């Protein structure tokens, strides 16, 4: 088999890239390790930056998002028993869209299936060959049968544990990492959200976040030790702890219920450089991870897709290689800014083991400054709704 672009990974970034390429008549085959049903069963965040909303529109898959998603013009920040609002619309003229990552993925799969585009599921033993040449190819097995696909380019959208990053020799890549000494315990419950907007809350007991998927489905998180497991937390214990960490006005009105999903996510910051090796390009978690504070994971993957899609379009339609030649530098310039925001917001909102009284006072002073300074709020709003591509 031969195609123009092989996309390794059938998550949202790979599917979005494939759909955008399809709009320009560029052929791409998607290889996915799991089944479509498995990919759609994964629960992930759902705050979409303005840039990702624009890419969904450009890809022709935005109708359901606009019909069912929630436009948020701001967010709430809680500390010291009280909370204040950051107004995105006032400071940036823009908003974010609350629309679950699972729904983004579902829309992209439906569009891909409707267009009859090729997605090969349950592939194993994926190997990228000759990426440093003009004739790369990928081999894999499916149901015990070996196959090969020749291509012009390979897009590695296969996540942190995928084969794409590891294909780049260790001597040719540099990795930067920060591991945070805590995780997020999250539950999904069939209850109405406690507020119309997200509430990020700093407390002496640790961080908490009140989020939502829709008007009847809420997503809540609390900071917990990295060594905890979900078995350590009953629903009752979770709700009790959450109420102690959020402002009293929210705690008094929150509606609790049984969890329908419960998990603990570790927090880390990670970047690998470069994001291009020959004709192999890394996108999303294959190249970088952010802590979930600030909701930059999916959105940073989308910015990679923006740069790669435009580079490939320029190559095929204009016969100009500038976009792909400079993909890594352009993508990384924005990645590091997203990493900085996620690192800053995480440091501001979490309680760290061994944190001194001075450190706590600095957090409170920073929060008070954010509350009182329109300039500081504007900077946060600009980062939250998404820096321009």
Coordinates of C-alpha atoms in Angstrom, one line a residue:
X1 CA 0.0 0.0 0.0
X2 CA 1.1 3.6 -0.6
X3 CA -0.3 6.9 0.8
X4 CA 0.9 10.4 1.1
X5 CA 0.9 10.7 4.9
X6 CA 0.8 8.0 7.5
X7 CA -0.7 9.1 10.8
X8 CA 0.2 6.9 13.8
X9 CA -2.4 7.2 16.5
X10 CA -6.2 7.5 16.2
X11 CA -6.8 10.0 19.0
X12 CA -8.1 13.5 18.5
X13 CA -4.8 15.0 17.2
X14 CA -4.3 12.3 14.6
X15 CA -7.9 12.4 13.5
X16 CA -8.0 16.2 13.3
X17 CA -4.8 16.2 11.1
X18 CA -6.4 13.5 8.9
X19 CA -9.6 15.4 8.5
X20 CA -7.8 18.7 7.7
X21 CA -5.6 17.0 5.1
X22 CA -8.8 15.5 3.6
X23 CA -10.3 18.9 3.1
X24 CA -7.3 19.7 0.8
X25 CA -7.3 16.4 -1.1
X26 CA -4.2 15.1 0.7
X27 CA -4.4 11.3 1.4
X28 CA -3.7 9.9 4.8
X29 CA -4.0 6.5 6.4
X30 CA -4.5 6.3 10.2
X31 CA -3.0 3.5 12.2
X32 CA -4.5 2.9 15.7
X33 CA -3.4 0.3 18.3
X34 CA -6.8 -0.1 19.9
X35 CA -10.4 -0.3 18.6
X36 CA -12.5 2.8 17.9
X37 CA -14.8 1.9 20.8
X38 CA -11.8 1.8 23.2
X39 CA -10.6 5.2 22.1
X40 CA -14.0 6.6 22.6
X41 CA -14.3 5.1 26.1
X42 CA -11.3 7.2 27.4
X43 CA -12.4 10.1 29.6
X44 CA -10.4 13.2 29.0
X45 CA -10.7 17.0 29.6
X46 CA -12.9 19.2 27.5
X47 CA -11.9 22.9 27.5
X48 CA -11.2 23.9 23.9
X49 CA -9.2 27.0 23.1
X50 CA -10.3 29.4 20.4
X51 CA -7.7 28.0 18.1
X52 CA -9.0 24.5 18.4
X53 CA -12.6 25.7 17.9
X54 CA -11.3 27.3 14.7
X55 CA -9.6 24.1 13.5
X56 CA -12.8 22.1 14.1
X57 CA -14.7 24.6 12.0
X58 CA -12.0 24.5 9.3
X59 CA -12.2 20.7 9.3
X60 CA -16.0 20.8 8.9
X61 CA -16.8 19.0 12.1
X62 CA -18.0 21.8 14.4
X63 CA -21.8 21.6 14.1
X64 CA -22.5 19.4 17.1
X65 CA -19.8 21.2 19.1
X66 CA -21.6 24.5 18.6
X67 CA -25.0 23.0 19.3
X68 CA -24.1 21.1 22.5
X69 CA -20.9 22.7 23.8
X70 CA -20.9 25.4 26.5
X71 CA -19.3 28.8 25.7
X72 CA -17.4 30.1 28.7
X73 CA -16.5 33.7 28.8
X74 CA -14.6 33.4 32.1
X75 CA -13.5 31.3 35.0
X76 CA -13.7 31.5 38.8
X77 CA -10.6 31.4 41.0
X78 CA -11.0 30.6 44.7
X79 CA -8.7 31.1 47.6
X80 CA -8.8 31.9 51.3
X81 CA -12.5 30.9 51.4
X82 CA -13.6 33.4 48.7
X83 CA -13.5 33.5 44.9
X84 CA -13.3 36.0 42.1
X85 CA -13.8 35.9 38.3
X86 CA -11.4 36.2 35.4
X87 CA -13.4 37.7 32.5
X88 CA -12.0 36.2 29.2
X89 CA -14.4 38.2 27.0
X90 CA -13.5 41.5 28.6
X91 CA -9.8 41.0 28.5
X92 CA -9.4 39.2 25.1
X93 CA -12.7 39.5 23.2
X94 CA -12.7 35.6 23.1
X95 CA -14.0 32.6 25.0
X96 CA -13.4 28.9 25.4
X97 CA -15.7 26.0 24.6
X98 CA -16.5 23.3 27.1
X99 CA -16.9 20.2 25.0
X100 CA -15.6 16.8 26.0
X101 CA -12.5 15.4 24.3
X102 CA -14.5 12.2 23.8
X103 CA -17.1 14.2 21.8
X104 CA -14.4 15.8 19.7
X105 CA -13.0 12.4 18.9
X106 CA -16.5 11.0 18.1
X107 CA -17.2 13.9 15.7
X108 CA -13.9 13.3 13.9
X109 CA -14.4 9.5 13.7
X110 CA -17.9 10.0 12.2
X111 CA -16.6 12.4 9.6
X112 CA -13.7 10.1 8.7
X113 CA -16.1 7.1 8.4
X114 CA -18.6 9.1 6.4
X115 CA -15.9 10.1 4.0
X116 CA -14.7 6.5 3.6
X117 CA -11.2 7.4 4.8
X118 CA -8.9 4.5 5.8
X119 CA -8.3 3.8 9.5
X120 CA -6.6 0.5 10.4
X121 CA -7.4 -0.6 14.0
X122 CA -5.7 -3.1 16.3
X123 CA -2.3 -2.7 14.8
X124 CA 0.8 -4.0 16.6
X125 CA 4.6 -4.0 16.2
X126 CA 4.5 -0.6 14.4
X127 CA 8.0 0.4 13.1
X128 CA 8.9 3.5 11.2
X129 CA 11.6 3.0 8.6
X130 CA 13.9 5.3 6.7
X131 CA 12.5 8.5 8.2
X132 CA 15.7 10.3 7.3
X133 CA 15.2 9.5 3.6
X134 CA 12.8 10.7 0.9
X135 CA 11.1 7.3 1.0
X136 CA 9.9 6.5 4.5
X137 CA 7.6 3.5 5.2
X138 CA 5.9 1.9 8.1
X139 CA 5.5 -1.8 8.9
X140 CA 3.0 -3.3 11.3
X141 CA 1.1 -6.5 12.1
X142 CA -2.6 -7.0 12.4
X143 CA -4.1 -10.3 13.5
X144 CA -0.7 -11.8 13.0
X145 CA -0.3 -10.7 9.4
X146 CA 2.6 -8.3 8.5
X147 CA 2.0 -5.3 6.3
X148 CA 3.9 -2.3 4.9
X149 CA 2.7 1.1 3.8
X150 CA 5.0 3.5 1.9
X151 CA 4.5 7.2 2.2
X152 CA 5.9 10.7 1.9
X153 CA 5.6 11.7 5.6
X154 CA 4.9 10.1 8.9
X155 CA 2.9 12.0 11.6
X156 CA 3.5 10.6 15.1
X157 CA 0.3 11.3 17.0
X158 CA 0.7 8.2 19.2
X159 CA 1.1 9.6 22.7
X160 CA 3.9 9.6 25.3
X161 CA 4.3 5.8 25.2
X162 CA 4.1 5.4 21.4
X163 CA 6.8 4.4 18.9
X164 CA 7.2 7.8 17.2
X165 CA 9.3 9.7 19.7
X166 CA 11.5 6.6 20.3
X167 CA 12.2 6.3 16.6
X168 CA 14.3 9.4 16.9
X169 CA 17.8 8.3 18.2
X170 CA 18.5 9.2 21.8
X171 CA 21.6 11.1 20.7
X172 CA 19.4 13.3 18.4
X173 CA 16.8 14.3 20.9
X174 CA 16.8 16.2 24.2
X175 CA 14.2 15.8 26.8
X176 CA 13.1 18.1 29.6
X177 CA 10.9 16.9 32.4
X178 CA 9.4 18.0 35.7
X179 CA 7.4 15.4 37.8
X180 CA 5.0 16.9 40.3
X181 CA 4.8 15.3 43.8
X182 CA 1.0 14.9 43.6
X183 CA -1.8 13.7 41.4
X184 CA -5.4 14.6 40.6
X185 CA -8.2 12.4 41.9
X186 CA -11.1 12.9 39.5
X187 CA -14.7 11.7 39.5
X188 CA -17.4 11.9 37.0
X189 CA -21.0 12.1 38.4
X190 CA -24.4 12.5 36.9
X191 CA -25.1 15.7 38.8
X192 CA -25.6 19.3 37.6
X193 CA -22.4 21.4 37.8
X194 CA -22.0 23.6 40.9
X195 CA -21.4 26.7 38.8
X196 CA -21.9 27.8 35.2
X197 CA -18.1 28.2 34.9
X198 CA -15.1 26.3 36.1
X199 CA -13.9 26.9 39.7
X200 CA -10.2 26.6 40.4
X201 CA -9.6 26.6 44.1
X202 CA -6.4 27.0 46.2
X203 CA -6.8 25.9 49.8
X204 CA -4.5 24.8 52.7
X205 CA -5.8 21.3 52.2
X206 CA -4.8 21.3 48.5
X207 CA -6.1 22.2 45.1
X208 CA -9.6 21.5 43.9
X209 CA -11.4 22.0 40.5
X210 CA -15.1 22.0 39.7
X211 CA -15.7 21.3 36.0
X212 CA -18.4 19.9 33.8
X213 CA -19.2 17.9 30.7
X214 CA -22.8 19.1 30.2
X215 CA -25.8 20.3 32.2
X216 CA -26.2 16.9 33.8
X217 CA -22.7 15.6 34.0
X218 CA -20.0 17.0 36.3
X219 CA -16.3 16.5 36.6
X220 CA -14.6 17.2 39.9
X221 CA -10.9 16.9 41.0
X222 CA -8.9 17.2 44.1
X223 CA -5.2 17.1 44.6
X224 CA -4.0 14.0 46.3
X225 CA -0.6 12.3 47.2
X226 CA 1.0 10.7 44.2
X227 CA 1.1 7.4 46.1
X228 CA -2.7 7.3 46.5
X229 CA -5.0 4.9 44.6
X230 CA -8.7 5.1 43.8
X231 CA -9.3 2.4 46.4
X232 CA -8.2 4.8 49.1
X233 CA -11.1 7.1 48.3
X234 CA -14.8 6.3 48.8
X235 CA -17.3 8.7 47.1
X236 CA -18.3 10.0 50.5
X237 CA -14.6 10.8 51.4
X238 CA -14.1 12.5 48.0
X239 CA -17.2 14.8 48.3
X240 CA -16.3 15.6 51.9
X241 CA -12.8 16.7 51.0
X242 CA -13.9 18.6 47.9
X243 CA -16.4 20.7 50.0
X244 CA -13.6 21.6 52.4
X245 CA -11.4 22.9 49.6
X246 CA -13.8 25.1 47.6
X247 CA -15.3 28.4 48.7
X248 CA -18.2 28.0 51.1
X249 CA -20.8 29.5 48.7
X250 CA -20.0 26.6 46.3
X251 CA -19.8 24.0 49.0
X252 CA -23.2 24.9 50.2
X253 CA -24.9 24.5 46.9
X254 CA -23.0 21.5 45.3
X255 CA -25.2 18.5 44.5
X256 CA -23.4 15.2 45.1
X257 CA -24.0 11.7 43.8
X258 CA -22.4 8.4 43.0
X259 CA -19.4 8.4 40.8
X260 CA -19.6 6.8 37.4
X261 CA -15.9 7.0 36.8
X262 CA -13.0 7.6 39.2
X263 CA -9.3 7.9 38.4
X264 CA -6.0 9.4 39.5
X265 CA -3.9 11.3 37.0
X266 CA -0.2 12.0 37.7
X267 CA 1.1 15.4 36.9
X268 CA 4.2 16.1 34.8
X269 CA 5.7 18.6 32.5
X270 CA 7.6 17.1 29.6
X271 CA 9.1 18.4 26.3
X272 CA 11.3 16.6 23.7
X273 CA 13.3 18.5 21.1
X274 CA 13.3 18.4 18.1
X275 CA 9.7 17.6 17.0
X276 CA 10.9 16.7 13.5
X277 CA 13.4 14.0 12.4
X278 CA 13.7 13.8 8.6
X279 CA 10.2 13.0 7.4
X280 CA 8.8 12.1 10.8
X281 CA 6.9 14.7 12.7
X282 CA 5.8 14.5 16.4
X283 CA 2.4 15.9 17.5
X284 CA 0.8 16.2 20.9
X285 CA 1.7 13.9 23.7
X286 CA 4.3 12.2 21.6
X287 CA 6.3 15.4 22.0
X288 CA 5.1 17.1 25.1
X289 CA 3.0 16.7 28.3
X290 CA 1.5 19.5 30.5
X291 CA -0.1 19.2 33.9
X292 CA -3.9 19.5 33.4
X293 CA -4.0 22.8 35.3
X294 CA -5.2 25.3 32.6
X295 CA -6.4 22.6 30.1
X296 CA -3.5 22.8 27.7
X297 CA -2.9 19.2 26.7
X298 CA -5.4 18.7 23.9
X299 CA -5.1 22.4 22.9
X300 CA -1.3 22.2 22.5
X301 CA -1.7 19.1 20.4
X302 CA -4.1 21.1 18.2
X303 CA -1.5 23.8 17.7
X304 CA 1.0 21.2 16.5
X305 CA -1.7 19.9 14.1
X306 CA -2.1 23.5 12.9
X307 CA 1.6 23.9 12.1
X308 CA 1.9 20.5 10.5
X309 CA -1.2 20.7 8.4
X310 CA -0.3 24.0 7.0
X311 CA 3.3 22.8 6.3
X312 CA 2.0 19.8 4.4
X313 CA -0.6 21.8 2.6
X314 CA 2.1 24.2 1.5
X315 CA 4.3 21.3 0.4
X316 CA 1.7 19.5 -1.7
X317 CA -0.3 22.5 -3.0
X318 CA 2.4 25.2 -3.4
X319 CA 5.5 22.9 -3.7
X320 CA 7.1 24.9 -0.9
X321 CA 8.9 23.1 2.0
X322 CA 9.2 26.1 4.3
X323 CA 6.4 24.9 6.6
X324 CA 7.7 21.4 7.1
X325 CA 11.3 22.6 7.3
X326 CA 10.4 25.0 10.2
X327 CA 7.7 22.9 11.8
X328 CA 9.7 21.9 14.9
X329 CA 10.8 25.5 15.7
X330 CA 7.4 27.0 15.2
X331 CA 5.5 24.3 17.2
X332 CA 8.0 24.4 20.0
X333 CA 7.9 28.1 20.4
X334 CA 4.2 27.9 21.2
X335 CA 4.6 24.6 23.2
X336 CA 7.0 26.2 25.6
X337 CA 4.7 29.1 26.2
X338 CA 1.9 26.7 27.1
X339 CA 4.3 24.8 29.3
X340 CA 5.1 28.0 31.1
X341 CA 1.4 28.8 31.7
X342 CA 0.6 25.3 33.0
X343 CA 3.7 25.4 35.3
X344 CA 2.8 28.9 36.6
X345 CA -0.9 28.0 37.3
X346 CA 0.1 24.7 38.9
X347 CA 2.5 26.4 41.2
X348 CA 0.0 29.0 42.1
X349 CA -2.9 26.7 42.9
X350 CA -1.4 23.5 44.6
X351 CA -0.1 22.8 48.0
X352 CA 3.4 21.3 47.8
X353 CA 4.9 18.8 50.3
X354 CA 7.3 20.7 52.7
X355 CA 5.9 24.0 51.6
X356 CA 7.1 26.7 53.9
X357 CA 5.0 29.4 55.5
X358 CA 6.8 31.9 53.3
X359 CA 5.8 29.9 50.2
X360 CA 2.2 29.9 51.3
X361 CA 2.3 33.7 51.8
X362 CA 3.7 34.1 48.3
X363 CA 0.9 32.1 46.8
X364 CA -1.7 34.2 48.6
X365 CA 0.0 37.4 47.6
X366 CA 0.1 36.3 44.0
X367 CA -3.6 35.4 44.1
X368 CA -4.5 38.7 45.7
X369 CA -2.5 40.5 43.0
X370 CA -4.3 38.5 40.3
X371 CA -7.6 39.5 41.9
X372 CA -6.8 43.2 42.0
X373 CA -4.8 43.7 38.8
X374 CA -6.6 44.0 35.5
X375 CA -3.2 43.6 33.8
X376 CA -2.5 40.3 35.5
X377 CA -6.0 39.1 34.7
X378 CA -5.5 40.0 31.1
X379 CA -2.3 38.0 30.9
X380 CA -4.0 34.9 32.4
X381 CA -7.0 35.3 30.1
X382 CA -4.8 35.6 27.0
X383 CA -3.1 32.3 28.0
X384 CA -6.3 30.5 29.0
X385 CA -8.2 31.2 25.8
X386 CA -5.1 30.3 23.8
X387 CA -2.2 32.3 22.4
X388 CA -2.5 32.9 18.6
X389 CA -0.9 30.3 16.2

